[in-house]
């Protein structure tokens, strides 16, 4: 099944009407617009031509059959295909870490070919990742540009091909959506964007019952991660760490002190992004220590 | 030349008397005590037997011949040899990220053999690193447990064998010292210690004249890093990023926007530690993009 990118939401909410019903294990191809709704085509385009109300579209939502409140939605990222020959970056006045030091704003077009992004003379190997991925919150409406416990705009560059993402199910069917793909993005996303691209993302779903994990979580071939988004990196660091201690206690019966000694010795507290309305931190633990 | 570990300081200050004079390129072996002044020998030792006034000793200071105010001291970490068959970890009440959730404190003895640390049943490959490394500040006295622009307790796990560290020279001779070695430590150091060890560290020095870099900086075979220590991770992130933008402007004539686009696409903003009096962040940039 293919979900076309015209099916966009700009907030995660249970009020959104599902665009398709999906069965667990079914392979779904989700088309996405870039984070600027595919509207930037030139570095000379006036900066005020950007429609900020159309920023960070996510394609969906999908109604996942069998997903009930309290379940965990497991999302396997099977494949990411970039569908345009260039990416877009923005930075400048009031944007990103150096927002206070710029007098104007800048658009950068980044050609993509031969599996590389060409930023000025730099040839950057592609490492496609998903910026926005989430489910509907229990109540209210969360803009797609904001991360949280429902997922959303976590801008976690670990979420690429082969990654599994664990999200909460707050409403029947979960109402899953994703978007905001990046051809490449460093931890921090300091200029305020990655290399923003449209893409086709192939995913499949699974529903996990009767687990009390503090989400979102992410798993790769080598590591498991707990993620937290908070007003400050300091708060996000504490919460991400506590979520991993909780997971180790639930699944491996580790005491608090044993979990903390393990995380201090070989866990890595890492920054996802510092430029969204909440900041995101992940705690990484190598799976080899969880046998 | 060997500097014995009995030559300890507990603060970086120009008032400290040098324990040796060292020439650039001379190979020096520096013995260090562990961060608890080698006083912990048992997990059953009463927690209040720890003398907090003797925490975080650094061995030194060394007077580096030819180092003048305004120079940069380049420190090459040639070799680290662990000199005890166990490391020590602490956590618990009021310590580390979970300090609010413990009712008492814990000492953990971590046997070290066959190039591994044995934490409970976990066999952790060793990755020795230097927690405290710095020079005297221009004025005043900075406890060895506190990081800053002079270096100090940055707890940056990148600072291991083969790493080069760049520190400011604020006073003649720089007054360099190091200590607080860890057999292994994850980014964050969330429990409040790494696997604390005594060690012998072989270093050599070089003096760099007429460079305007914002220090400390670190270089490995593959990456270059700017480091910042601030009251919050948010502030440290901003400063570490701005230091790298400054470096790219000084050495490679990059404009602010070019530097920010590059860092956002392939620079990584990373956490060193979240548990010292100031928190430390580093910005990583792969050297392959600086040819």
XYZ file of C-alpha atoms in Angstrom:
582
model
C 0.000 0.000 0.000
C 1.242 3.484 -0.817
C 0.218 6.599 1.105
C 0.608 9.701 -1.031
C 2.229 12.836 0.301
C -0.825 14.974 -0.316
C -2.192 13.315 2.861
C -0.491 15.722 5.255
C -1.096 16.661 8.856
C 0.545 19.563 10.690
C -0.410 18.398 14.199
C -0.677 15.016 15.909
C -4.228 14.721 17.282
C -6.940 12.131 17.753
C -9.179 14.521 15.794
C -7.283 13.735 12.560
C -9.151 11.463 10.124
C -7.143 8.349 9.194
C -6.130 8.180 5.538
C -5.805 4.376 5.525
C -6.229 1.283 7.680
C -3.145 -0.878 7.986
C -2.708 -4.404 9.298
C 0.286 -5.409 11.433
C 3.177 -6.788 9.275
C 1.742 -5.173 6.124
C 4.458 -3.292 4.198
C 3.489 0.328 3.663
C 5.216 2.921 1.486
C 4.772 6.444 2.839
C 5.561 9.381 0.557
C 6.692 12.531 2.344
C 7.128 16.176 1.397
C 10.211 17.932 2.709
C 9.944 19.995 5.913
C 9.208 23.129 3.867
C 6.309 21.416 2.002
C 8.538 21.159 -1.113
C 8.138 24.895 -1.711
C 11.790 25.968 -1.884
C 13.421 25.701 -5.300
C 16.082 28.419 -5.318
C 18.618 30.074 -3.033
C 17.398 33.416 -4.333
C 13.790 32.811 -3.373
C 12.679 35.577 -0.952
C 12.930 34.274 2.581
C 9.510 35.677 3.403
C 7.989 33.510 0.657
C 8.220 30.579 3.076
C 4.800 29.668 4.435
C 5.569 28.802 8.066
C 2.075 27.368 8.500
C 3.063 24.611 6.091
C 6.292 23.690 7.843
C 6.890 20.117 9.036
C 4.116 18.210 7.304
C 3.799 14.543 8.308
C 2.096 12.058 6.019
C -0.859 10.246 7.552
C -2.306 9.427 9.936
C -2.558 5.657 9.530
C -5.006 3.640 11.597
C -3.158 0.515 12.733
C -5.644 -2.318 13.148
C -5.619 -3.938 16.563
C -3.716 -1.089 18.281
C -5.477 -0.280 21.563
C -4.786 2.370 24.195
C -1.889 1.224 26.380
C -0.216 -0.902 23.677
C 3.158 -0.125 22.160
C 3.395 0.488 18.415
C 6.555 -1.049 16.960
C 7.547 0.610 13.679
C 10.225 -1.007 11.518
C 11.908 1.357 9.076
C 12.536 -0.978 6.155
C 13.799 1.425 3.514
C 14.224 5.144 2.763
C 14.393 6.382 -0.847
C 15.196 10.037 -1.541
C 12.878 11.315 -4.284
C 14.483 14.606 -5.369
C 17.888 15.567 -6.695
C 18.471 18.253 -4.102
C 17.981 18.958 -0.408
C 17.311 22.303 1.247
C 18.915 23.926 4.310
C 17.956 27.130 6.117
C 19.729 29.232 8.716
C 20.110 32.848 9.779
C 18.575 35.524 11.946
C 16.659 34.078 14.907
C 17.190 30.514 13.654
C 19.386 27.878 15.229
C 22.295 28.163 17.627
C 23.786 31.229 15.926
C 20.432 32.946 15.406
C 21.539 35.931 17.470
C 24.645 36.520 15.336
C 23.059 36.755 11.885
C 21.590 39.882 10.330
C 19.661 38.043 7.626
C 18.593 34.542 6.684
C 19.964 32.087 4.135
C 18.586 29.323 1.916
C 21.018 26.658 0.714
C 20.225 24.239 -2.089
C 22.226 21.004 -1.648
C 22.487 18.880 -4.835
C 22.195 15.120 -4.222
C 23.755 12.608 -6.592
C 25.847 9.440 -6.558
C 24.756 8.785 -2.965
C 26.290 12.063 -1.749
C 25.052 15.499 -0.752
C 27.110 18.335 -2.277
C 27.159 21.188 0.266
C 29.483 23.829 -1.252
C 32.607 21.763 -2.051
C 31.937 19.235 0.702
C 30.914 15.781 -0.498
C 28.827 14.303 2.299
C 27.869 10.605 2.241
C 24.099 10.226 2.595
C 22.659 8.942 5.836
C 18.890 9.367 5.422
C 16.871 9.750 8.621
C 13.343 10.564 9.781
C 12.837 13.822 11.717
C 9.125 13.520 12.581
C 7.585 10.188 13.575
C 4.770 9.766 16.071
C 1.261 8.830 17.142
C -1.715 10.864 18.342
C -1.515 12.081 21.949
C -4.262 11.201 24.413
C -5.668 14.729 24.448
C -5.147 17.908 22.482
C -3.103 18.628 19.439
C 0.703 18.751 19.191
C 2.246 20.600 16.220
C 4.397 18.348 14.016
C 7.357 20.647 14.740
C 7.315 19.778 18.458
C 8.713 16.539 19.937
C 7.270 14.769 22.984
C 6.305 11.466 24.548
C 4.159 10.748 21.472
C 7.310 11.013 19.308
C 6.931 13.878 16.839
C 9.816 16.115 15.776
C 12.560 14.322 17.716
C 15.123 14.865 14.925
C 17.002 11.785 16.085
C 19.513 10.827 13.403
C 19.550 7.207 14.615
C 16.081 6.741 13.039
C 17.136 5.517 9.603
C 16.983 2.326 7.547
C 16.889 -0.785 9.700
C 15.870 1.082 12.850
C 12.872 0.053 14.956
C 10.914 2.810 16.740
C 8.641 2.168 19.734
C 5.797 4.659 20.200
C 2.869 4.826 22.618
C -0.691 3.987 21.544
C -2.933 6.573 23.200
C -6.001 6.197 20.979
C -7.447 3.246 19.092
C -5.515 2.706 15.854
C -2.577 4.797 17.159
C -2.954 7.349 14.292
C 0.636 7.091 13.107
C 2.363 9.601 10.824
C 5.894 10.477 9.711
C 7.731 13.128 7.723
C 10.624 15.628 7.810
C 13.247 13.398 6.210
C 16.898 14.467 6.118
C 19.517 13.220 3.649
C 22.049 13.815 6.431
C 22.001 15.656 9.785
C 24.548 15.946 12.574
C 23.553 15.504 16.215
C 22.235 18.880 17.341
C 20.814 20.112 14.010
C 22.482 23.356 14.998
C 21.635 25.546 11.980
C 17.908 24.665 12.467
C 17.572 22.171 9.569
C 19.188 19.010 8.297
C 19.492 18.514 4.546
C 15.706 18.554 4.056
C 14.341 16.147 1.447
C 11.158 14.524 0.210
C 11.287 10.720 0.340
C 9.488 7.415 0.196
C 9.693 5.510 3.469
C 8.805 1.807 3.647
C 7.629 0.712 7.084
C 5.824 -2.158 8.764
C 4.094 -2.269 12.131
C 3.747 -4.617 15.039
C 1.674 -4.242 18.195
C 3.259 -5.046 21.555
C 0.864 -5.827 24.416
C 1.363 -5.676 28.185
C 4.692 -3.863 28.344
C 5.311 -0.939 30.644
C 8.115 0.944 28.857
C 8.601 4.686 29.007
C 8.540 5.776 25.381
C 9.671 6.730 22.801
C 12.372 4.084 22.394
C 14.517 3.153 19.408
C 16.468 -0.002 18.544
C 19.179 -0.549 15.958
C 21.240 -3.630 15.184
C 23.720 -2.700 17.916
C 22.022 -0.386 20.430
C 18.847 0.430 22.283
C 17.827 4.025 23.083
C 15.376 5.847 25.349
C 14.441 9.366 24.201
C 13.180 12.393 26.087
C 12.147 15.878 24.911
C 12.046 18.672 27.473
C 12.437 22.478 27.642
C 16.156 22.068 28.447
C 18.829 19.503 27.574
C 19.438 19.138 31.315
C 15.863 18.011 31.963
C 15.855 15.822 28.844
C 19.110 14.154 30.016
C 17.618 13.273 33.377
C 14.408 11.923 31.864
C 16.147 9.887 29.139
C 18.401 8.314 31.786
C 15.493 7.553 34.128
C 13.558 5.963 31.252
C 16.485 3.603 30.560
C 16.819 2.740 34.271
C 13.069 1.950 34.260
C 13.467 -0.254 31.152
C 16.402 -2.139 32.695
C 14.381 -2.639 35.863
C 11.298 -3.873 33.962
C 12.983 -6.184 31.474
C 16.183 -7.282 33.223
C 15.310 -6.829 36.919
C 18.285 -4.534 37.463
C 18.337 -2.535 40.694
C 18.631 1.246 40.358
C 22.281 1.253 41.436
C 23.237 -1.601 39.112
C 21.510 0.141 36.188
C 23.210 3.456 36.987
C 26.686 1.879 37.312
C 26.160 0.126 33.956
C 24.935 3.296 32.214
C 27.743 5.388 33.670
C 30.360 2.879 32.498
C 29.076 2.149 28.969
C 25.820 4.047 28.314
C 26.041 7.180 26.213
C 23.885 10.227 26.823
C 23.561 11.860 23.399
C 22.017 15.003 21.921
C 19.403 14.627 19.141
C 18.566 18.295 18.567
C 18.764 21.672 20.327
C 16.605 23.817 18.028
C 12.993 22.597 18.303
C 10.410 23.942 20.805
C 11.553 21.168 23.168
C 15.097 19.730 23.114
C 15.733 16.015 22.644
C 18.273 13.710 24.302
C 18.726 9.953 23.933
C 20.427 7.414 26.215
C 22.260 4.736 24.222
C 23.022 1.283 25.589
C 24.832 -1.374 23.514
C 22.616 -4.470 23.123
C 25.598 -6.742 23.748
C 25.237 -5.962 27.454
C 21.587 -7.054 27.515
C 21.971 -10.754 26.704
C 61.101 12.019 33.266
C 58.598 10.586 35.718
C 56.323 12.717 37.909
C 55.208 10.772 40.961
C 51.612 10.815 42.109
C 52.443 12.213 45.507
C 52.775 15.549 43.670
C 49.071 16.360 43.810
C 47.083 19.562 43.456
C 43.394 19.950 44.216
C 42.988 23.290 42.431
C 44.406 24.812 39.263
C 46.083 28.098 40.242
C 49.112 30.177 39.357
C 49.963 30.014 43.076
C 50.864 26.311 42.777
C 54.602 25.579 42.850
C 55.780 23.628 39.771
C 57.066 20.135 40.573
C 59.236 19.936 37.441
C 60.380 21.892 34.415
C 59.691 20.211 31.082
C 60.955 20.995 27.594
C 58.708 20.816 24.529
C 58.872 17.339 22.860
C 60.284 15.752 26.039
C 58.383 12.541 26.895
C 56.970 12.695 30.427
C 55.379 9.912 32.446
C 52.798 11.237 34.895
C 51.604 8.941 37.685
C 48.077 9.614 38.917
C 46.007 8.585 41.911
C 42.382 7.690 41.267
C 39.695 10.355 41.799
C 39.224 9.197 45.406
C 42.950 9.566 46.178
C 43.279 5.736 46.105
C 41.498 5.489 49.462
C 38.690 3.062 48.569
C 39.544 -0.622 48.859
C 36.223 -2.299 49.691
C 32.515 -2.083 48.863
C 31.825 -2.371 52.598
C 33.940 0.637 53.507
C 31.697 3.204 55.297
C 30.632 5.835 52.802
C 31.456 8.599 55.254
C 35.073 7.390 55.358
C 35.570 9.161 52.030
C 37.570 12.340 52.459
C 35.850 14.730 50.026
C 38.678 17.230 50.454
C 40.956 14.746 48.720
C 38.685 14.136 45.747
C 39.957 14.707 42.202
C 43.697 15.088 42.719
C 45.682 16.082 39.623
C 49.390 15.351 39.389
C 51.560 18.407 38.815
C 51.809 21.168 37.985
C 54.486 21.038 35.307
C 56.236 24.187 34.130
C 56.485 23.943 30.338
C 59.577 25.824 29.197
C 58.872 28.505 26.635
C 55.113 28.647 27.250
C 54.084 32.300 27.493
C 50.741 33.911 28.197
C 48.601 33.846 25.054
C 50.232 30.697 23.614
C 48.415 27.407 23.137
C 49.731 24.330 24.939
C 49.476 21.228 22.738
C 49.436 18.040 24.821
C 49.859 14.690 23.076
C 48.551 11.716 25.034
C 51.052 9.051 24.025
C 50.084 6.189 26.300
C 47.876 5.307 29.289
C 48.750 2.380 31.551
C 46.329 1.304 34.281
C 48.296 0.580 37.471
C 45.800 -1.283 39.661
C 43.770 -4.445 39.253
C 40.489 -2.779 40.092
C 38.543 0.409 39.495
C 36.046 2.103 41.789
C 32.576 3.495 41.117
C 30.262 5.495 43.405
C 26.604 6.405 43.188
C 23.579 6.995 45.404
C 21.824 9.623 47.432
C 22.444 13.143 46.099
C 24.944 11.843 43.531
C 24.471 11.731 39.779
C 21.342 11.816 37.661
C 19.356 9.531 39.988
C 20.587 11.188 43.166
C 17.033 12.118 44.162
C 15.821 8.501 43.932
C 18.333 6.791 46.234
C 18.067 6.471 49.984
C 21.699 5.556 50.519
C 25.002 5.492 48.666
C 26.935 2.653 47.038
C 30.582 1.786 46.405
C 31.325 -0.639 43.572
C 34.708 -2.339 43.144
C 35.283 -3.213 39.469
C 37.981 -5.863 38.893
C 40.214 -5.183 35.868
C 42.008 -7.985 34.039
C 42.680 -9.257 30.525
C 41.980 -5.752 29.176
C 38.424 -5.781 30.525
C 36.541 -4.252 33.439
C 34.246 -6.732 35.225
C 31.196 -4.794 36.464
C 28.890 -7.431 37.966
C 28.658 -9.989 35.129
C 29.298 -7.403 32.432
C 32.664 -7.684 30.683
C 33.476 -4.194 29.483
C 36.391 -3.624 27.080
C 38.759 -0.999 28.492
C 38.855 2.447 26.940
C 41.082 4.468 29.284
C 40.515 8.226 29.351
C 41.603 11.326 31.265
C 38.942 13.137 33.331
C 40.980 16.109 34.572
C 43.496 17.883 32.325
C 44.254 21.582 32.432
C 46.448 24.605 32.992
C 46.431 27.389 35.580
C 43.788 30.100 35.047
C 44.814 33.756 34.777
C 43.467 34.598 38.209
C 42.130 32.738 41.201
C 41.934 29.061 41.915
C 39.628 26.514 40.251
C 38.984 23.216 42.086
C 40.161 20.165 40.119
C 36.561 18.881 40.189
C 35.311 21.823 38.101
C 35.747 22.123 34.317
C 36.243 25.415 32.480
C 38.104 27.266 29.771
C 41.363 26.187 31.418
C 40.365 22.520 30.925
C 39.999 20.819 34.302
C 37.368 18.169 35.037
C 35.859 18.002 31.559
C 35.334 14.222 31.778
C 35.520 13.979 27.998
C 35.901 10.327 27.057
C 37.530 11.261 23.748
C 40.702 12.188 25.686
C 42.519 8.853 25.543
C 45.606 7.341 23.900
C 46.531 9.105 20.687
C 44.462 12.198 21.431
C 45.894 15.715 21.285
C 44.512 18.310 23.709
C 44.829 22.090 23.177
C 44.795 24.206 26.342
C 45.301 27.923 26.986
C 48.518 29.305 28.478
C 47.474 31.969 30.966
C 50.672 32.135 33.019
C 54.313 31.582 32.161
C 55.054 27.855 32.033
C 51.309 27.042 31.713
C 51.345 25.015 34.997
C 49.896 21.851 33.476
C 48.417 18.967 35.506
C 46.248 15.898 34.874
C 44.453 13.174 36.812
C 41.089 11.443 37.313
C 41.647 8.566 34.912
C 38.799 6.222 33.982
C 39.174 2.668 32.678
C 35.903 3.255 30.842
C 33.147 5.895 31.010
C 30.029 6.509 28.925
C 29.130 9.982 27.684
C 27.286 11.678 30.527
C 29.015 9.933 33.448
C 25.491 9.665 34.801
C 26.124 7.808 38.073
C 28.735 10.506 39.034
C 31.904 8.465 38.375
C 33.502 6.483 35.595
C 35.462 3.344 36.482
C 37.980 5.319 38.556
C 41.607 4.150 38.345
C 45.161 5.170 39.098
C 47.376 5.213 36.003
C 50.603 6.233 34.356
C 50.071 8.670 31.512
C 52.818 9.393 28.995
C 52.544 12.810 27.393
C 54.603 15.265 25.380
C 54.094 18.977 24.846
C 54.358 21.474 22.072
C 53.821 25.228 22.161
C 51.721 26.896 19.462
C 52.240 30.630 18.944
C 50.012 33.278 17.377
C 46.770 31.332 17.092
C 43.433 32.728 18.190
C 41.440 29.560 18.969
C 38.742 29.362 21.603
C 39.880 26.570 23.882
C 39.864 23.830 25.061
C 40.058 21.832 21.842
C 40.795 18.165 21.212
C 41.984 16.299 18.123
C 41.940 12.583 17.344
C 42.980 10.714 14.213
C 39.546 11.306 12.677
C 37.906 14.308 14.366
C 38.425 17.737 15.843
C 36.429 18.993 18.842
C 35.672 22.283 20.593
C 34.634 21.938 24.255
C 32.581 24.177 26.523
C 31.626 23.886 30.208
C 28.680 25.934 31.451
C 25.991 25.804 34.187
C 23.595 24.120 31.736
C 23.975 21.792 28.741
C 21.996 24.334 26.730
C 24.560 27.070 27.356
C 27.458 24.650 26.830
C 25.948 23.556 23.488
C 25.745 27.122 22.237
C 29.303 27.942 23.332
C 30.837 24.731 21.929
C 29.143 25.412 18.573
C 30.233 29.058 18.509
C 33.823 28.018 19.316
C 33.834 25.686 16.301
C 32.360 28.385 14.047
C 35.147 30.702 15.259
C 37.791 28.034 14.527
C 36.421 27.426 11.014
C 36.418 31.171 10.421
C 40.003 31.609 11.696
C 41.619 28.622 10.017
C 39.493 28.003 6.916
C 37.937 31.446 6.285
C 34.414 30.002 6.408
C 31.554 32.490 6.695
C 29.183 32.023 9.630
C 26.416 30.591 7.453
C 28.758 28.206 5.642
C 30.151 26.981 8.962
C 26.663 26.527 10.434
C 25.365 24.636 7.375
C 28.420 22.346 7.528
C 28.051 21.716 11.275
C 24.313 21.096 11.000
C 24.846 18.565 8.213
C 27.822 16.619 9.601
C 28.967 18.102 12.937
C 27.894 16.296 16.089
C 27.028 18.112 19.302
C 27.884 15.621 22.052
C 27.596 15.421 25.831
C 30.780 14.866 27.872
C 29.290 14.928 31.376
C 26.219 16.166 33.259
C 27.340 15.684 36.881
C 30.171 18.151 37.583
C 29.705 21.701 38.949
C 29.549 22.853 35.302
C 28.324 20.619 32.470
C 30.465 19.885 29.433
C 29.535 19.614 25.745
C 31.770 19.057 22.709
C 31.193 19.797 19.021
C 32.720 17.108 16.802
C 33.721 17.721 13.202
C 35.287 14.993 11.029
C 38.751 16.084 9.841
C 38.061 14.720 6.360
C 35.963 17.842 5.723
C 38.855 20.166 6.612
C 41.292 19.293 3.849
